[in-house]
């Protein structure tokens, strides 16, 4: 891990840029016009999401990231964000 | 070695608008120049709980690797992937974002937690943002001697970026306010 020398290639989800923009625009609209106003019973942007996600799963070649893509079914773990591994809180040298 | 920093900021905008701005923070092309350390943002997963009004989202942020250039030389790559997980509770009006790096963990672990909630003094008009950043440099032999310095530089960079982030947030909030004609959002 970490020592990959492939540099910028790792971020090459650019083939999905159009689909990403379409989804994010749709999501932003849904979030501010519906979700925060109490209409959280259903999601919009389902087709935008499916297209974008299909593209991502094809182009996301970074193993660390695709792990999260596959983890969609078990999203409950997100409630207790443990993205890497537990970090002890009793460390010294905490300032401010 | 761990350093933790906490910051608090009050936005004079309602929670709905501030959290909307938060989603747009990295995506807006105009802000890309200000937050140029963030190269790409991808949504990896999201889930809505229609009963409780909770939204869970995981995004990948591709950022310039932290630290000074000689560290990037040593670690052999100049970008770093971070994963941001967000929980928004529309019912109780809280948004919590947790971001940490998943690359370069051998060298450094950065965790940033941001929480947006309505301000108790003006719950419908203002939003309080509490941010906690903790930075841990791994005691790696080759870097051990300069680790302290790197940690400091890293922390400074993060503080600078969070100030920039606030400026961007304020700008998007203003934009959203204007867009809605001062009503609703």
mmCIF file of C-alpha atoms in Angstrom:
data_model
loop_
_atom_site.group_PDB
_atom_site.id
_atom_site.type_symbol
_atom_site.label_atom_id
_atom_site.label_comp_id
_atom_site.label_asym_id
_atom_site.label_seq_id
_atom_site.Cartn_x
_atom_site.Cartn_y
_atom_site.Cartn_z
ATOM 1 C CA UNK A 1 0.000 0.000 0.000
ATOM 2 C CA UNK A 2 0.918 3.615 -0.231
ATOM 3 C CA UNK A 3 4.029 3.119 -2.301
ATOM 4 C CA UNK A 4 2.259 3.056 -5.630
ATOM 5 C CA UNK A 5 4.315 4.922 -8.214
ATOM 6 C CA UNK A 6 1.490 5.140 -10.665
ATOM 7 C CA UNK A 7 0.896 8.695 -9.634
ATOM 8 C CA UNK A 8 -1.938 10.498 -11.316
ATOM 9 C CA UNK A 9 -3.294 7.437 -13.054
ATOM 10 C CA UNK A 10 -4.955 6.465 -9.808
ATOM 11 C CA UNK A 11 -7.343 9.354 -10.044
ATOM 12 C CA UNK A 12 -8.518 8.533 -13.535
ATOM 13 C CA UNK A 13 -12.232 8.429 -13.030
ATOM 14 C CA UNK A 14 -12.394 11.218 -15.614
ATOM 15 C CA UNK A 15 -14.226 9.058 -18.178
ATOM 16 C CA UNK A 16 -17.099 9.340 -15.718
ATOM 17 C CA UNK A 17 -16.851 13.110 -15.363
ATOM 18 C CA UNK A 18 -20.020 13.842 -17.330
ATOM 19 C CA UNK A 19 -22.060 11.263 -15.461
ATOM 20 C CA UNK A 20 -20.574 12.458 -12.190
ATOM 21 C CA UNK A 21 -21.586 16.059 -12.881
ATOM 22 C CA UNK A 22 -25.093 14.976 -13.885
ATOM 23 C CA UNK A 23 -25.486 12.970 -10.704
ATOM 24 C CA UNK A 24 -24.005 15.601 -8.386
ATOM 25 C CA UNK A 25 -26.167 18.351 -9.900
ATOM 26 C CA UNK A 26 -29.246 16.203 -9.464
ATOM 27 C CA UNK A 27 -28.249 15.261 -5.926
ATOM 28 C CA UNK A 28 -27.572 18.875 -4.928
ATOM 29 C CA UNK A 29 -30.986 19.906 -6.186
ATOM 30 C CA UNK A 30 -32.725 17.019 -4.406
ATOM 31 C CA UNK A 31 -30.813 17.712 -1.192
ATOM 32 C CA UNK A 32 -31.641 21.405 -0.923
ATOM 33 C CA UNK A 33 -35.117 21.374 -2.448
ATOM 34 C CA UNK A 34 -36.495 18.190 -0.919
ATOM 35 C CA UNK A 35 -34.396 16.359 1.636
ATOM 36 C CA UNK A 36 -33.780 19.235 4.056
ATOM 37 C CA UNK A 37 -37.402 20.336 3.691
ATOM 38 C CA UNK A 38 -38.751 17.124 5.095
ATOM 39 C CA UNK A 39 -39.318 15.176 1.887
ATOM 40 C CA UNK A 40 -36.960 12.353 2.687
ATOM 41 C CA UNK A 41 -39.317 9.488 1.924
ATOM 42 C CA UNK A 42 -37.703 8.810 -1.424
ATOM 43 C CA UNK A 43 -34.594 9.569 -3.409
ATOM 44 C CA UNK A 44 -34.456 11.242 -6.777
ATOM 45 C CA UNK A 45 -31.626 10.832 -9.254
ATOM 46 C CA UNK A 46 -31.826 7.046 -9.289
ATOM 47 C CA UNK A 47 -31.043 6.661 -12.983
ATOM 48 C CA UNK A 48 -28.239 9.270 -12.779
ATOM 49 C CA UNK A 49 -26.752 7.360 -9.866
ATOM 50 C CA UNK A 50 -26.954 3.995 -11.607
ATOM 51 C CA UNK A 51 -25.231 5.266 -14.741
ATOM 52 C CA UNK A 52 -22.527 7.038 -12.767
ATOM 53 C CA UNK A 53 -21.939 4.078 -10.476
ATOM 54 C CA UNK A 54 -21.707 1.648 -13.383
ATOM 55 C CA UNK A 55 -19.036 3.872 -14.906
ATOM 56 C CA UNK A 56 -17.166 4.122 -11.606
ATOM 57 C CA UNK A 57 -17.093 0.397 -11.065
ATOM 58 C CA UNK A 58 -15.551 0.074 -14.505
ATOM 59 C CA UNK A 59 -12.921 2.779 -14.106
ATOM 60 C CA UNK A 60 -12.120 2.892 -10.431
ATOM 61 C CA UNK A 61 -8.952 0.847 -10.456
ATOM 62 C CA UNK A 62 -7.745 1.904 -7.042
ATOM 63 C CA UNK A 63 -8.257 -1.076 -4.748
ATOM 64 C CA UNK A 64 -8.675 1.020 -1.616
ATOM 65 C CA UNK A 65 -11.463 2.981 -3.213
ATOM 66 C CA UNK A 66 -13.294 0.146 -4.948
ATOM 67 C CA UNK A 67 -13.600 -1.503 -1.550
ATOM 68 C CA UNK A 68 -15.932 1.333 -0.607
ATOM 69 C CA UNK A 69 -17.819 1.060 -3.845
ATOM 70 C CA UNK A 70 -18.520 -2.597 -3.215
ATOM 71 C CA UNK A 71 -19.437 -1.948 0.375
ATOM 72 C CA UNK A 72 -22.649 -0.262 -0.650
ATOM 73 C CA UNK A 73 -24.810 -3.062 0.678
ATOM 74 C CA UNK A 74 -23.344 -2.808 4.142
ATOM 75 C CA UNK A 75 -23.528 0.922 4.552
ATOM 76 C CA UNK A 76 -24.674 0.633 8.145
ATOM 77 C CA UNK A 77 -21.036 0.547 9.142
ATOM 78 C CA UNK A 78 -20.908 4.200 8.145
ATOM 79 C CA UNK A 79 -22.845 5.212 11.232
ATOM 80 C CA UNK A 80 -19.697 4.463 13.169
ATOM 81 C CA UNK A 81 -17.099 5.737 10.744
ATOM 82 C CA UNK A 82 -14.242 3.316 10.906
ATOM 83 C CA UNK A 83 -12.744 3.919 7.529
ATOM 84 C CA UNK A 84 -9.332 2.483 8.143
ATOM 85 C CA UNK A 85 -8.957 0.908 11.536
ATOM 86 C CA UNK A 86 -9.616 2.054 15.070
ATOM 87 C CA UNK A 87 -7.353 4.858 16.268
ATOM 88 C CA UNK A 88 -6.758 5.049 19.976
ATOM 89 C CA UNK A 89 -7.972 8.259 21.550
ATOM 90 C CA UNK A 90 -5.767 8.188 24.578
ATOM 91 C CA UNK A 91 -2.719 9.401 22.702
ATOM 92 C CA UNK A 92 -0.544 12.001 24.312
ATOM 93 C CA UNK A 93 0.578 15.327 22.953
ATOM 94 C CA UNK A 94 -2.869 16.581 22.118
ATOM 95 C CA UNK A 95 -2.617 20.305 21.973
ATOM 96 C CA UNK A 96 -5.150 23.100 21.936
ATOM 97 C CA UNK B 1 2.919 11.756 17.915
ATOM 98 C CA UNK B 2 -0.560 13.081 17.567
ATOM 99 C CA UNK B 3 -1.717 16.612 17.217
ATOM 100 C CA UNK B 4 -5.335 17.599 17.439
ATOM 101 C CA UNK B 5 -6.842 20.932 16.561
ATOM 102 C CA UNK B 6 -10.344 22.136 17.067
ATOM 103 C CA UNK B 7 -11.961 25.068 15.377
ATOM 104 C CA UNK B 8 -15.386 26.590 15.601
ATOM 105 C CA UNK B 9 -17.098 28.849 13.126
ATOM 106 C CA UNK B 10 -20.550 30.392 13.025
ATOM 107 C CA UNK B 11 -22.240 30.815 9.671
ATOM 108 C CA UNK B 12 -24.972 33.419 9.630
ATOM 109 C CA UNK B 13 -27.013 31.216 7.369
ATOM 110 C CA UNK B 14 -29.587 28.518 8.187
ATOM 111 C CA UNK B 15 -28.488 24.905 8.552
ATOM 112 C CA UNK B 16 -30.262 23.858 5.353
ATOM 113 C CA UNK B 17 -28.247 26.322 3.299
ATOM 114 C CA UNK B 18 -24.917 25.653 4.981
ATOM 115 C CA UNK B 19 -25.152 21.899 4.531
ATOM 116 C CA UNK B 20 -26.226 22.387 0.909
ATOM 117 C CA UNK B 21 -23.089 24.483 0.474
ATOM 118 C CA UNK B 22 -21.009 21.771 2.077
ATOM 119 C CA UNK B 23 -21.978 19.303 -0.643
ATOM 120 C CA UNK B 24 -20.981 21.804 -3.298
ATOM 121 C CA UNK B 25 -17.748 22.834 -1.667
ATOM 122 C CA UNK B 26 -15.376 20.886 -3.909
ATOM 123 C CA UNK B 27 -17.526 20.560 -6.996
ATOM 124 C CA UNK B 28 -17.986 24.184 -7.981
ATOM 125 C CA UNK B 29 -15.520 25.078 -10.765
ATOM 126 C CA UNK B 30 -15.055 28.560 -9.342
ATOM 127 C CA UNK B 31 -13.900 27.101 -6.055
ATOM 128 C CA UNK B 32 -11.516 24.675 -7.659
ATOM 129 C CA UNK B 33 -8.916 27.397 -7.852
ATOM 130 C CA UNK B 34 -9.216 28.206 -4.156
ATOM 131 C CA UNK B 35 -9.344 24.603 -3.017
ATOM 132 C CA UNK B 36 -6.828 23.473 -5.595
ATOM 133 C CA UNK B 37 -5.481 20.749 -3.307
ATOM 134 C CA UNK B 38 -8.660 18.796 -4.006
ATOM 135 C CA UNK B 39 -8.371 17.311 -7.476
ATOM 136 C CA UNK B 40 -11.407 15.100 -7.742
ATOM 137 C CA UNK B 41 -14.486 14.114 -5.770
ATOM 138 C CA UNK B 42 -16.385 10.922 -6.459
ATOM 139 C CA UNK B 43 -19.427 9.586 -4.667
ATOM 140 C CA UNK B 44 -18.816 5.928 -3.924
ATOM 141 C CA UNK B 45 -21.982 5.020 -2.137
ATOM 142 C CA UNK B 46 -25.049 6.541 -0.622
ATOM 143 C CA UNK B 47 -28.030 5.310 1.265
ATOM 144 C CA UNK B 48 -31.194 7.003 2.410
ATOM 145 C CA UNK B 49 -33.174 5.756 5.360
ATOM 146 C CA UNK B 50 -36.651 6.973 4.400
ATOM 147 C CA UNK B 51 -38.101 6.362 7.845
ATOM 148 C CA UNK B 52 -35.643 8.285 9.990
ATOM 149 C CA UNK B 53 -34.590 10.846 7.376
ATOM 150 C CA UNK B 54 -30.948 9.916 7.583
ATOM 151 C CA UNK B 55 -28.652 10.060 4.617
ATOM 152 C CA UNK B 56 -25.358 8.165 4.551
ATOM 153 C CA UNK B 57 -22.805 9.019 1.905
ATOM 154 C CA UNK B 58 -19.254 7.957 1.175
ATOM 155 C CA UNK B 59 -17.122 10.044 -1.152
ATOM 156 C CA UNK B 60 -13.575 9.732 -2.370
ATOM 157 C CA UNK B 61 -11.437 12.855 -2.424
ATOM 158 C CA UNK B 62 -8.274 12.883 -4.472
ATOM 159 C CA UNK B 63 -5.947 15.497 -3.036
ATOM 160 C CA UNK B 64 -2.374 16.642 -3.440
ATOM 161 C CA UNK B 65 -0.262 14.664 -1.001
ATOM 162 C CA UNK B 66 0.268 16.585 2.219
ATOM 163 C CA UNK B 67 3.589 17.909 3.387
ATOM 164 C CA UNK B 68 6.559 19.573 1.754
ATOM 165 C CA UNK B 69 8.014 18.464 -1.566
ATOM 166 C CA UNK B 70 10.845 16.363 -0.117
ATOM 167 C CA UNK B 71 8.319 14.170 1.647
ATOM 168 C CA UNK B 72 6.514 13.623 -1.632
ATOM 169 C CA UNK B 73 9.859 12.648 -3.147
ATOM 170 C CA UNK B 74 10.444 10.101 -0.421
ATOM 171 C CA UNK B 75 7.006 8.583 -0.522
ATOM 172 C CA UNK B 76 7.084 8.451 -4.316
ATOM 173 C CA UNK B 77 3.662 9.816 -5.135
ATOM 174 C CA UNK B 78 2.092 13.198 -5.245
ATOM 175 C CA UNK B 79 -1.549 12.413 -4.793
ATOM 176 C CA UNK B 80 -3.423 10.964 -1.894
ATOM 177 C CA UNK B 81 -6.865 9.442 -1.620
ATOM 178 C CA UNK B 82 -9.119 10.337 1.248
ATOM 179 C CA UNK B 83 -12.473 8.885 2.111
ATOM 180 C CA UNK B 84 -15.168 11.121 3.487
ATOM 181 C CA UNK B 85 -18.162 9.607 5.157
ATOM 182 C CA UNK B 86 -21.149 11.780 5.911
ATOM 183 C CA UNK B 87 -24.258 11.272 7.975
ATOM 184 C CA UNK B 88 -27.023 13.834 7.633
ATOM 185 C CA UNK B 89 -29.956 13.641 9.988
ATOM 186 C CA UNK B 90 -32.649 15.822 8.461
ATOM 187 C CA UNK B 91 -34.957 15.349 11.406
ATOM 188 C CA UNK B 92 -32.636 16.537 14.145
ATOM 189 C CA UNK B 93 -30.708 18.774 11.735
ATOM 190 C CA UNK B 94 -27.189 17.566 12.095
ATOM 191 C CA UNK B 95 -24.536 16.811 9.546
ATOM 192 C CA UNK B 96 -21.346 15.044 10.433
ATOM 193 C CA UNK B 97 -18.470 14.488 8.062
ATOM 194 C CA UNK B 98 -15.490 12.300 8.837
ATOM 195 C CA UNK B 99 -12.568 12.362 6.440
ATOM 196 C CA UNK B 100 -9.394 10.364 6.598
ATOM 197 C CA UNK B 101 -6.631 9.412 4.237
ATOM 198 C CA UNK B 102 -6.479 5.880 2.924
ATOM 199 C CA UNK B 103 -3.224 6.258 1.040
ATOM 200 C CA UNK B 104 0.113 7.062 2.687
ATOM 201 C CA UNK B 105 -1.108 5.577 5.943
ATOM 202 C CA UNK B 106 2.340 4.193 6.523
ATOM 203 C CA UNK B 107 3.536 7.750 6.969
ATOM 204 C CA UNK B 108 0.698 9.835 8.195
ATOM 205 C CA UNK B 109 -2.866 9.571 9.389
ATOM 206 C CA UNK B 110 -5.098 12.574 9.201
ATOM 207 C CA UNK B 111 -8.632 12.519 10.458
ATOM 208 C CA UNK B 112 -10.953 15.442 10.148
ATOM 209 C CA UNK B 113 -14.373 15.606 11.736
ATOM 210 C CA UNK B 114 -16.796 18.363 10.908
ATOM 211 C CA UNK B 115 -20.182 18.826 12.451
ATOM 212 C CA UNK B 116 -22.849 21.325 11.360
ATOM 213 C CA UNK B 117 -25.723 22.077 13.681
ATOM 214 C CA UNK B 118 -28.222 24.902 14.140
ATOM 215 C CA UNK B 119 -26.811 27.562 16.462
ATOM 216 C CA UNK B 120 -28.582 27.395 19.853
ATOM 217 C CA UNK B 121 -28.999 31.195 19.980
ATOM 218 C CA UNK B 122 -30.585 31.383 16.545
ATOM 219 C CA UNK B 123 -31.513 27.867 15.411
ATOM 220 C CA UNK B 124 -33.394 28.931 12.291
ATOM 221 C CA UNK B 125 -30.901 31.514 11.104
ATOM 222 C CA UNK B 126 -27.388 30.490 12.089
ATOM 223 C CA UNK B 127 -25.275 27.370 11.910
ATOM 224 C CA UNK B 128 -22.374 26.378 14.073
ATOM 225 C CA UNK B 129 -19.548 24.363 12.582
ATOM 226 C CA UNK B 130 -17.183 22.427 14.805
ATOM 227 C CA UNK B 131 -14.133 20.965 13.218
ATOM 228 C CA UNK B 132 -11.578 18.674 14.732
ATOM 229 C CA UNK B 133 -8.457 17.637 12.904
ATOM 230 C CA UNK B 134 -6.012 15.125 14.246
ATOM 231 C CA UNK B 135 -2.720 14.423 12.571
ATOM 232 C CA UNK B 136 -0.549 11.486 13.422
ATOM 233 C CA UNK B 137 2.863 10.957 11.910
ATOM 234 C CA UNK B 138 4.023 7.371 12.057
ATOM 235 C CA UNK B 139 7.335 6.919 13.818
ATOM 236 C CA UNK B 140 9.018 5.699 10.688
ATOM 237 C CA UNK B 141 12.781 5.444 11.059
ATOM 238 C CA UNK B 142 13.727 7.275 7.867
ATOM 239 C CA UNK B 143 11.420 10.153 8.629
ATOM 240 C CA UNK B 144 11.557 10.116 12.403
ATOM 241 C CA UNK B 145 13.982 12.979 12.805
ATOM 242 C CA UNK B 146 12.069 15.335 10.590
ATOM 243 C CA UNK B 147 8.681 14.054 11.532
ATOM 244 C CA UNK B 148 8.062 16.765 14.074
ATOM 245 C CA UNK B 149 8.741 19.421 11.480
ATOM 246 C CA UNK B 150 6.600 17.678 8.899
ATOM 247 C CA UNK B 151 3.775 17.430 11.380
ATOM 248 C CA UNK B 152 3.972 21.155 11.984
ATOM 249 C CA UNK B 153 3.980 21.930 8.264
ATOM 250 C CA UNK B 154 1.122 19.567 7.734
ATOM 251 C CA UNK B 155 -0.895 21.148 10.497
ATOM 252 C CA UNK B 156 -0.251 24.620 9.110
ATOM 253 C CA UNK B 157 -1.338 23.500 5.680
ATOM 254 C CA UNK B 158 -4.511 22.023 7.067
ATOM 255 C CA UNK B 159 -5.306 25.186 8.980
ATOM 256 C CA UNK B 160 -4.765 27.258 5.832
ATOM 257 C CA UNK B 161 -6.963 24.954 3.835
ATOM 258 C CA UNK B 162 -9.739 25.039 6.381
ATOM 259 C CA UNK B 163 -9.699 28.837 6.276
ATOM 260 C CA UNK B 164 -9.962 28.630 2.495
ATOM 261 C CA UNK B 165 -12.733 26.073 2.925
ATOM 262 C CA UNK B 166 -14.651 28.496 5.120
ATOM 263 C CA UNK B 167 -14.299 31.278 2.551
ATOM 264 C CA UNK B 168 -15.641 28.966 -0.127
ATOM 265 C CA UNK B 169 -18.511 27.903 2.128
ATOM 266 C CA UNK B 170 -19.448 31.525 2.808
ATOM 267 C CA UNK B 171 -19.394 32.270 -0.918
ATOM 268 C CA UNK B 172 -21.623 29.321 -1.819
ATOM 269 C CA UNK B 173 -24.025 30.222 0.995
ATOM 270 C CA UNK B 174 -24.319 33.740 -0.429
ATOM 271 C CA UNK B 175 -24.850 32.315 -3.886
ATOM 272 C CA UNK B 176 -27.571 29.944 -2.662
ATOM 273 C CA UNK B 177 -29.201 32.790 -0.787
ATOM 274 C CA UNK B 178 -29.277 34.951 -3.903
ATOM 275 C CA UNK B 179 -30.473 32.056 -6.049
ATOM 276 C CA UNK B 180 -33.449 31.467 -3.804
ATOM 277 C CA UNK B 181 -34.234 35.180 -3.687
ATOM 278 C CA UNK B 182 -33.744 35.194 0.048
ATOM 279 C CA UNK B 183 -36.725 32.916 0.639
ATOM 280 C CA UNK B 184 -36.677 29.214 1.534
ATOM 281 C CA UNK B 185 -32.984 28.331 1.316
#
